[in-house]
mmCIF file of C-alpha atoms and ligand atoms in Angstrom:
data_model
loop_
_atom_site.group_PDB
_atom_site.id
_atom_site.type_symbol
_atom_site.label_atom_id
_atom_site.label_comp_id
_atom_site.label_asym_id
_atom_site.label_seq_id
_atom_site.Cartn_x
_atom_site.Cartn_y
_atom_site.Cartn_z
ATOM 1 C CA UNK A 30 0.000 0.000 0.000
ATOM 2 C CA UNK A 31 1.297 3.465 -0.916
ATOM 3 C CA UNK A 32 0.783 6.902 0.583
ATOM 4 C CA UNK A 33 1.828 10.368 -0.532
ATOM 5 C CA UNK A 34 3.424 12.321 2.280
ATOM 6 C CA UNK A 35 6.068 14.137 0.221
ATOM 7 C CA UNK A 36 6.407 14.560 -3.555
ATOM 8 C CA UNK A 37 9.568 12.434 -3.280
ATOM 9 C CA UNK A 38 7.458 9.377 -2.441
ATOM 10 C CA UNK A 39 7.145 8.987 -6.222
ATOM 11 C CA UNK A 40 10.009 8.756 -8.701
ATOM 12 C CA UNK A 41 10.309 11.234 -11.556
ATOM 13 C CA UNK A 42 9.136 8.473 -13.869
ATOM 14 C CA UNK A 43 6.100 7.671 -11.738
ATOM 15 C CA UNK A 44 5.221 11.368 -11.592
ATOM 16 C CA UNK A 45 5.490 11.555 -15.367
ATOM 17 C CA UNK A 46 3.093 8.621 -15.712
ATOM 18 C CA UNK A 47 0.695 10.323 -13.328
ATOM 19 C CA UNK A 48 0.872 13.590 -15.291
ATOM 20 C CA UNK A 49 0.311 11.703 -18.558
ATOM 21 C CA UNK A 50 -2.754 10.153 -16.962
ATOM 22 C CA UNK A 51 -3.945 13.612 -15.820
ATOM 23 C CA UNK A 52 -3.575 14.942 -19.376
ATOM 24 C CA UNK A 53 -5.539 11.975 -20.741
ATOM 25 C CA UNK A 54 -8.261 12.573 -18.150
ATOM 26 C CA UNK A 55 -8.374 16.195 -19.336
ATOM 27 C CA UNK A 56 -8.933 15.041 -22.930
ATOM 28 C CA UNK A 57 -11.255 12.078 -22.261
ATOM 29 C CA UNK A 58 -13.112 12.644 -18.986
ATOM 30 C CA UNK A 59 -15.925 10.231 -19.909
ATOM 31 C CA UNK A 60 -13.484 7.313 -20.049
ATOM 32 C CA UNK A 61 -12.793 7.763 -16.330
ATOM 33 C CA UNK A 62 -16.282 8.580 -15.080
ATOM 34 C CA UNK A 63 -16.848 5.202 -13.391
ATOM 35 C CA UNK A 64 -13.417 3.805 -12.573
ATOM 36 C CA UNK A 65 -13.972 4.435 -8.844
ATOM 37 C CA UNK A 66 -17.622 3.346 -8.634
ATOM 38 C CA UNK A 67 -18.203 1.972 -5.142
ATOM 39 C CA UNK A 68 -15.027 3.556 -3.706
ATOM 40 C CA UNK A 69 -15.027 6.159 -0.976
ATOM 41 C CA UNK A 70 -12.661 9.015 -0.122
ATOM 42 C CA UNK A 71 -12.536 10.439 3.419
ATOM 43 C CA UNK A 72 -11.368 14.044 3.783
ATOM 44 C CA UNK A 73 -10.025 14.735 7.279
ATOM 45 C CA UNK A 74 -9.399 18.463 7.456
ATOM 46 C CA UNK A 75 -8.230 19.859 10.790
ATOM 47 C CA UNK A 76 -7.321 23.186 9.151
ATOM 48 C CA UNK A 77 -9.190 25.560 6.817
ATOM 49 C CA UNK A 78 -9.222 24.791 3.114
ATOM 50 C CA UNK A 79 -11.307 25.518 0.054
ATOM 51 C CA UNK A 80 -9.462 24.204 -3.006
ATOM 52 C CA UNK A 81 -7.570 21.315 -1.538
ATOM 53 C CA UNK A 82 -10.579 19.705 0.128
ATOM 54 C CA UNK A 83 -13.065 20.424 -2.632
ATOM 55 C CA UNK A 84 -10.658 19.417 -5.394
ATOM 56 C CA UNK A 85 -10.022 16.044 -3.750
ATOM 57 C CA UNK A 86 -13.767 15.606 -3.369
ATOM 58 C CA UNK A 87 -14.492 16.703 -6.943
ATOM 59 C CA UNK A 88 -11.724 14.395 -8.183
ATOM 60 C CA UNK A 89 -13.246 11.377 -6.439
ATOM 61 C CA UNK A 90 -16.748 12.243 -7.655
ATOM 62 C CA UNK A 91 -15.501 12.700 -11.236
ATOM 63 C CA UNK A 92 -14.227 9.120 -11.002
ATOM 64 C CA UNK A 93 -17.619 7.845 -9.867
ATOM 65 C CA UNK A 94 -16.662 7.520 -6.203
ATOM 66 C CA UNK A 95 -18.182 8.949 -3.062
ATOM 67 C CA UNK A 96 -16.927 11.257 -0.343
ATOM 68 C CA UNK A 97 -17.255 11.548 3.433
ATOM 69 C CA UNK A 98 -15.346 13.748 5.863
ATOM 70 C CA UNK A 99 -15.081 16.731 8.147
ATOM 71 C CA UNK A 100 -13.776 20.201 7.409
ATOM 72 C CA UNK A 101 -12.626 21.461 10.806
ATOM 73 C CA UNK A 102 -11.068 20.046 13.946
ATOM 74 C CA UNK A 103 -13.906 21.590 15.935
ATOM 75 C CA UNK A 104 -16.500 19.417 14.177
ATOM 76 C CA UNK A 105 -14.536 16.177 14.664
ATOM 77 C CA UNK A 106 -13.646 14.104 17.706
ATOM 78 C CA UNK A 107 -10.278 15.892 17.771
ATOM 79 C CA UNK A 108 -12.213 18.453 19.840
ATOM 80 C CA UNK A 109 -12.715 15.677 22.421
ATOM 81 C CA UNK A 110 -9.048 14.785 22.402
ATOM 82 C CA UNK A 111 -8.914 11.921 19.905
ATOM 83 C CA UNK A 112 -5.478 11.374 18.341
ATOM 84 C CA UNK A 113 -4.810 11.344 14.605
ATOM 85 C CA UNK A 114 -3.576 7.760 14.980
ATOM 86 C CA UNK A 115 -6.909 6.606 16.424
ATOM 87 C CA UNK A 116 -8.976 8.589 13.935
ATOM 88 C CA UNK A 117 -7.182 7.178 10.909
ATOM 89 C CA UNK A 118 -7.425 3.583 12.170
ATOM 90 C CA UNK A 119 -11.137 3.944 12.321
ATOM 91 C CA UNK A 120 -11.500 5.760 8.997
ATOM 92 C CA UNK A 121 -10.226 2.593 7.319
ATOM 93 C CA UNK A 122 -13.579 1.004 8.263
ATOM 94 C CA UNK A 123 -15.487 3.747 6.431
ATOM 95 C CA UNK A 124 -13.430 4.602 3.363
ATOM 96 C CA UNK A 125 -10.901 3.268 0.826
ATOM 97 C CA UNK A 126 -8.549 6.278 0.819
ATOM 98 C CA UNK A 127 -8.087 9.378 2.994
ATOM 99 C CA UNK A 128 -6.807 12.927 2.469
ATOM 100 C CA UNK A 129 -5.655 14.623 5.654
ATOM 101 C CA UNK A 130 -4.750 18.248 6.417
ATOM 102 C CA UNK A 131 -3.402 19.097 9.838
ATOM 103 C CA UNK A 132 -1.676 22.109 11.456
ATOM 104 C CA UNK A 133 1.125 19.952 12.874
ATOM 105 C CA UNK A 134 4.201 19.040 10.840
ATOM 106 C CA UNK A 135 4.417 15.260 10.529
ATOM 107 C CA UNK A 136 0.711 14.581 11.207
ATOM 108 C CA UNK A 137 0.184 12.960 7.801
ATOM 109 C CA UNK A 138 3.170 10.685 8.343
ATOM 110 C CA UNK A 139 1.763 9.572 11.702
ATOM 111 C CA UNK A 140 -1.570 8.932 9.996
ATOM 112 C CA UNK A 141 0.107 6.841 7.287
ATOM 113 C CA UNK A 142 1.929 4.771 9.895
ATOM 114 C CA UNK A 143 -1.372 3.783 11.505
ATOM 115 C CA UNK A 144 -3.568 3.583 8.427
ATOM 116 C CA UNK A 145 -5.047 0.541 6.738
ATOM 117 C CA UNK A 146 -5.825 2.623 3.623
ATOM 118 C CA UNK A 147 -3.694 4.957 1.425
ATOM 119 C CA UNK A 148 -3.164 8.391 2.973
ATOM 120 C CA UNK A 149 -2.752 11.626 1.023
ATOM 121 C CA UNK A 150 -0.997 14.475 2.825
ATOM 122 C CA UNK A 151 -3.140 17.513 2.028
ATOM 123 C CA UNK A 152 -0.804 19.813 3.989
ATOM 124 C CA UNK A 153 0.968 19.288 7.317
ATOM 125 C CA UNK A 154 1.659 22.594 9.044
ATOM 126 C CA UNK A 155 4.468 24.571 7.426
ATOM 127 C CA UNK A 156 6.088 21.378 6.167
ATOM 128 C CA UNK A 157 4.842 19.817 2.902
ATOM 129 C CA UNK A 158 1.917 19.956 0.497
ATOM 130 C CA UNK A 159 2.591 17.278 -2.122
ATOM 131 C CA UNK A 160 -0.723 17.417 -4.005
ATOM 132 C CA UNK A 161 -0.260 21.144 -4.547
ATOM 133 C CA UNK A 162 3.161 20.295 -5.949
ATOM 134 C CA UNK A 163 1.665 17.691 -8.286
ATOM 135 C CA UNK A 164 -0.731 20.436 -9.375
ATOM 136 C CA UNK A 165 2.150 22.876 -9.920
ATOM 137 C CA UNK A 166 4.228 20.351 -11.878
ATOM 138 C CA UNK A 167 1.270 19.389 -14.067
ATOM 139 C CA UNK A 168 0.500 23.045 -14.767
ATOM 140 C CA UNK A 169 4.097 23.855 -15.689
ATOM 141 C CA UNK A 170 4.552 20.724 -17.796
ATOM 142 C CA UNK A 171 1.219 21.184 -19.599
ATOM 143 C CA UNK A 172 1.606 24.903 -20.313
ATOM 144 C CA UNK A 173 5.380 25.156 -20.822
ATOM 145 C CA UNK A 174 5.977 21.689 -22.228
ATOM 146 C CA UNK A 175 8.872 20.885 -19.883
ATOM 147 C CA UNK A 176 10.035 20.690 -16.289
ATOM 148 C CA UNK A 177 13.759 21.096 -16.989
ATOM 149 C CA UNK A 178 15.774 24.167 -18.001
ATOM 150 C CA UNK A 179 13.669 26.600 -16.007
ATOM 151 C CA UNK A 180 14.420 29.574 -13.788
ATOM 152 C CA UNK A 181 11.788 29.630 -11.086
ATOM 153 C CA UNK A 182 11.155 32.634 -8.870
ATOM 154 C CA UNK A 183 9.487 31.840 -5.564
ATOM 155 C CA UNK A 184 8.163 34.972 -3.926
ATOM 156 C CA UNK A 185 6.598 35.792 -0.556
ATOM 157 C CA UNK A 186 6.554 33.718 2.597
ATOM 158 C CA UNK A 187 9.241 31.161 1.891
ATOM 159 C CA UNK A 188 9.657 30.343 5.568
ATOM 160 C CA UNK A 189 6.180 29.091 6.415
ATOM 161 C CA UNK A 190 4.902 28.365 2.888
ATOM 162 C CA UNK A 191 4.642 24.582 2.666
ATOM 163 C CA UNK A 192 3.804 24.710 -1.040
ATOM 164 C CA UNK A 193 7.202 26.328 -1.620
ATOM 165 C CA UNK A 194 9.026 23.666 0.391
ATOM 166 C CA UNK A 195 7.365 20.838 -1.518
ATOM 167 C CA UNK A 196 7.899 22.482 -4.896
ATOM 168 C CA UNK A 197 11.637 23.019 -4.299
ATOM 169 C CA UNK A 198 11.940 19.404 -3.163
ATOM 170 C CA UNK A 199 10.285 18.173 -6.329
ATOM 171 C CA UNK A 200 11.895 20.522 -8.872
ATOM 172 C CA UNK A 201 15.529 19.834 -7.972
ATOM 173 C CA UNK A 202 15.146 16.436 -9.630
ATOM 174 C CA UNK A 203 14.866 18.010 -13.107
ATOM 175 C CA UNK A 204 18.015 19.083 -14.994
ATOM 176 C CA UNK A 205 19.120 22.716 -15.049
ATOM 177 C CA UNK A 206 16.456 24.158 -12.786
ATOM 178 C CA UNK A 207 17.513 27.363 -11.025
ATOM 179 C CA UNK A 208 15.758 29.176 -8.205
ATOM 180 C CA UNK A 209 15.443 32.844 -7.371
ATOM 181 C CA UNK A 210 14.158 33.025 -3.793
ATOM 182 C CA UNK A 211 12.460 36.370 -3.252
ATOM 183 C CA UNK A 212 11.447 37.205 0.316
ATOM 184 C CA UNK A 213 11.974 39.609 3.187
ATOM 185 C CA UNK A 214 15.010 38.484 5.179
ATOM 186 C CA UNK A 215 12.721 37.345 8.024
ATOM 187 C CA UNK A 216 10.839 34.977 5.712
ATOM 188 C CA UNK A 217 13.700 33.240 3.883
ATOM 189 C CA UNK A 218 13.460 29.491 3.250
ATOM 190 C CA UNK A 219 14.233 27.409 6.347
ATOM 191 C CA UNK A 220 17.913 26.528 6.666
ATOM 192 C CA UNK A 221 17.206 22.785 6.236
ATOM 193 C CA UNK A 222 16.002 23.541 2.714
ATOM 194 C CA UNK A 223 18.893 25.879 1.940
ATOM 195 C CA UNK A 224 21.515 23.454 3.258
ATOM 196 C CA UNK A 225 20.137 19.928 2.829
ATOM 197 C CA UNK A 226 18.090 20.387 -0.320
ATOM 198 C CA UNK A 227 19.650 23.179 -2.364
ATOM 199 C CA UNK A 228 23.333 23.334 -1.401
ATOM 200 C CA UNK A 229 23.725 19.609 -0.791
ATOM 201 C CA UNK A 230 22.478 18.874 -4.304
ATOM 202 C CA UNK A 231 24.525 21.614 -5.973
ATOM 203 C CA UNK A 232 21.417 23.505 -7.123
ATOM 204 C CA UNK A 233 21.918 27.037 -8.409
ATOM 205 C CA UNK A 234 19.927 29.566 -6.374
ATOM 206 C CA UNK A 235 20.013 33.142 -5.157
ATOM 207 C CA UNK A 236 18.154 34.846 -2.331
ATOM 208 C CA UNK A 237 16.998 38.401 -2.973
ATOM 209 C CA UNK A 238 14.514 40.912 -1.522
ATOM 210 C CA UNK A 239 13.294 42.845 -4.562
ATOM 211 C CA UNK A 240 10.856 41.222 -6.958
ATOM 212 C CA UNK A 241 11.678 43.789 -9.664
ATOM 213 C CA UNK A 242 15.290 42.582 -9.797
ATOM 214 C CA UNK A 243 14.187 39.002 -10.463
ATOM 215 C CA UNK A 244 11.419 39.616 -13.019
ATOM 216 C CA UNK A 245 13.435 39.708 -16.282
ATOM 217 C CA UNK A 246 15.076 36.322 -15.773
ATOM 218 C CA UNK A 247 12.111 34.225 -14.678
ATOM 219 C CA UNK A 248 10.361 31.489 -16.663
ATOM 220 C CA UNK A 249 7.986 30.834 -13.767
ATOM 221 C CA UNK A 250 6.969 33.240 -11.017
ATOM 222 C CA UNK A 251 5.397 31.397 -8.085
ATOM 223 C CA UNK A 252 3.680 33.915 -5.808
ATOM 224 C CA UNK A 253 2.623 33.006 -2.277
ATOM 225 C CA UNK A 254 0.604 34.565 0.491
ATOM 226 C CA UNK A 255 2.177 35.622 3.796
ATOM 227 C CA UNK A 256 1.063 32.729 6.056
ATOM 228 C CA UNK A 257 -0.707 34.738 8.747
ATOM 229 C CA UNK A 258 -1.786 31.745 10.825
ATOM 230 C CA UNK A 259 1.804 30.568 11.337
ATOM 231 C CA UNK A 260 3.124 33.859 12.747
ATOM 232 C CA UNK A 261 3.867 34.141 16.436
ATOM 233 C CA UNK A 262 2.746 37.760 16.689
ATOM 234 C CA UNK A 263 0.139 39.876 14.907
ATOM 235 C CA UNK A 264 2.596 42.829 14.785
ATOM 236 C CA UNK A 265 5.131 40.771 12.920
ATOM 237 C CA UNK A 266 2.452 39.730 10.399
ATOM 238 C CA UNK A 267 1.289 43.313 9.922
ATOM 239 C CA UNK A 268 4.866 44.347 9.215
ATOM 240 C CA UNK A 269 5.262 41.663 6.541
ATOM 241 C CA UNK A 270 1.844 41.475 4.935
ATOM 242 C CA UNK A 271 2.348 43.986 2.134
ATOM 243 C CA UNK A 272 5.899 42.927 1.276
ATOM 244 C CA UNK A 273 5.058 42.050 -2.317
ATOM 245 C CA UNK A 274 2.332 43.103 -4.664
ATOM 246 C CA UNK A 275 2.584 41.883 -8.241
ATOM 247 C CA UNK A 276 0.922 44.444 -10.503
ATOM 248 C CA UNK A 277 0.856 45.318 -14.203
ATOM 249 C CA UNK A 278 3.959 47.511 -13.897
ATOM 250 C CA UNK A 279 6.005 44.626 -12.488
ATOM 251 C CA UNK A 280 4.529 42.209 -15.048
ATOM 252 C CA UNK A 281 5.873 44.521 -17.757
ATOM 253 C CA UNK A 282 9.398 43.597 -16.603
ATOM 254 C CA UNK A 283 8.791 39.867 -17.123
ATOM 255 C CA UNK A 284 9.410 37.657 -20.145
ATOM 256 C CA UNK A 285 6.620 37.302 -22.671
ATOM 257 C CA UNK A 286 6.310 33.577 -22.037
ATOM 258 C CA UNK A 287 6.708 33.698 -18.263
ATOM 259 C CA UNK A 288 3.943 31.995 -16.265
ATOM 260 C CA UNK A 289 2.580 33.285 -12.974
ATOM 261 C CA UNK A 290 1.464 30.564 -10.589
ATOM 262 C CA UNK A 291 -0.055 30.845 -7.114
ATOM 263 C CA UNK A 292 -1.365 27.998 -4.947
ATOM 264 C CA UNK A 293 -4.191 30.332 -3.822
ATOM 265 C CA UNK A 294 -5.806 31.725 -1.727
ATOM 266 C CA UNK A 295 -4.574 35.123 -2.842
ATOM 267 C CA UNK A 296 -4.815 37.952 -0.336
ATOM 268 C CA UNK A 297 -3.295 41.058 -1.935
ATOM 269 C CA UNK A 298 -0.002 39.803 -3.357
ATOM 270 C CA UNK A 299 -1.327 39.725 -6.923
ATOM 271 C CA UNK A 300 -3.340 42.761 -8.018
ATOM 272 C CA UNK A 301 -6.561 41.740 -9.765
ATOM 273 C CA UNK A 302 -5.432 43.687 -12.847
ATOM 274 C CA UNK A 303 -2.926 40.864 -13.467
ATOM 275 C CA UNK A 304 -5.711 38.273 -13.818
ATOM 276 C CA UNK A 305 -6.339 39.193 -17.455
ATOM 277 C CA UNK A 306 -2.679 38.955 -18.434
ATOM 278 C CA UNK A 307 -2.276 35.815 -20.590
ATOM 279 C CA UNK A 308 0.710 34.854 -18.426
ATOM 280 C CA UNK A 309 -1.477 34.590 -15.315
ATOM 281 C CA UNK A 310 -1.958 30.829 -14.945
ATOM 282 C CA UNK A 311 -3.273 30.510 -11.382
ATOM 283 C CA UNK A 312 -6.867 29.782 -12.267
ATOM 284 C CA UNK A 313 -5.859 27.250 -14.932
ATOM 285 C CA UNK A 314 -3.671 25.732 -12.211
ATOM 286 C CA UNK A 315 -6.803 25.029 -10.146
ATOM 287 C CA UNK A 316 -8.257 22.967 -13.000
ATOM 288 C CA UNK A 317 -5.054 20.941 -13.357
ATOM 289 C CA UNK A 318 -5.337 20.314 -9.608
ATOM 290 C CA UNK A 319 -8.506 18.315 -10.179
ATOM 291 C CA UNK A 320 -7.073 16.233 -13.057
ATOM 292 C CA UNK A 321 -3.885 15.355 -11.208
ATOM 293 C CA UNK A 322 -5.775 14.443 -8.023
ATOM 294 C CA UNK A 323 -7.947 12.129 -10.124
ATOM 295 C CA UNK A 324 -4.750 10.543 -11.450
ATOM 296 C CA UNK A 325 -3.321 10.316 -7.913
ATOM 297 C CA UNK A 326 -6.432 8.654 -6.474
ATOM 298 C CA UNK A 327 -6.423 6.124 -9.335
ATOM 299 C CA UNK A 328 -2.721 5.446 -8.774
ATOM 300 C CA UNK A 329 -3.003 4.986 -5.002
ATOM 301 C CA UNK A 330 -6.088 2.790 -5.359
ATOM 302 C CA UNK A 331 -4.405 0.900 -8.215
ATOM 303 C CA UNK A 332 -7.441 1.461 -10.392
ATOM 304 C CA UNK A 333 -6.993 1.027 -14.147
ATOM 305 C CA UNK A 334 -9.217 2.118 -16.956
ATOM 306 C CA UNK A 335 -10.584 -0.569 -19.313
ATOM 307 C CA UNK A 336 -9.075 0.196 -22.724
HETATM 308 C C1 NCD B 5 -1.957 26.562 0.253
HETATM 309 C C2 NCD B 5 -1.814 25.839 1.574
HETATM 310 O O1 NCD B 5 -2.819 25.467 2.191
HETATM 311 O O2 NCD B 5 -0.675 25.640 1.961
HETATM 312 N N1 NCD B 5 -3.275 26.543 -0.214
HETATM 313 C C3 NCD B 5 -3.653 25.497 -0.985
HETATM 314 O O3 NCD B 5 -3.742 24.394 -0.543
HETATM 315 N N2 NCD B 5 -3.860 25.737 -2.284
HETATM 316 C C4 NCD B 5 -1.382 27.900 0.224
HETATM 317 C C5 NCD B 5 -1.816 28.879 1.265
HETATM 318 O O4 NCD B 5 -2.648 28.603 2.117
HETATM 319 O O5 NCD B 5 -1.288 29.992 1.204
#
């Protein structure tokens, strides 16, 4: 039985197969409409979410399956003190696969260790968010045609942003990928990523504070929100919250074929005027998120389509 706790749980080849499957689902949705008939997904969300929960649910329903779950810790037995380990053991009696989001780093791994069904990490604290990364990779590969030879700018809260951590982890496996890490000095990537992931693998990267300086060299600009809920003080958040605002003037400095991605939700870091720029890909990214989660559910459940 397999789980997805980090994007590295799958080889580059396996990810390619999954993305091929996602692209086929995009072209031939009807072929996949019943491959999960009779299967059930449980969504265990101890932290707020719109896209991640609903896209997993939509993915399962598009495959003919059903969905059960809870969307806040307060409405689950966690409020009574039940552990993740106990909850997941029991969920195996109700469902065939589970997606879990939890504020604590490592919660999904604990769940996987006690589960009798495949577990999808839908975000564990400031740590990892592998299905967002699958979404990001699918979007880049589908719209740019490649995952190698790219200069990727990651901008915003690189300290607490789990989508950033997962994406860096995944992208270093493709040849000639360079990173421009754009953040206030207080919100730089954690040192374990700088040292163990980037430097240890000889990846080219620079850390800068001004988005304008990075714009001309980027193939991908990955914007992120300042992660308010992970700050220790409100004052600190207020000081950081307007650090970056991508607007039309900054977009004018970017390459013509650059893509702007964002895991969403957006707060104010991308001005709405950018939405109509053909390079803005964040809403298309949401759609790829459904296709790749369909492919992931099929892969974890070892479901094949009848050809
Ligand atoms: C992200 C998350 O939850 O980490 N959202 C998402 O799943 N698309 C990004 C964020 O909350 O800023």
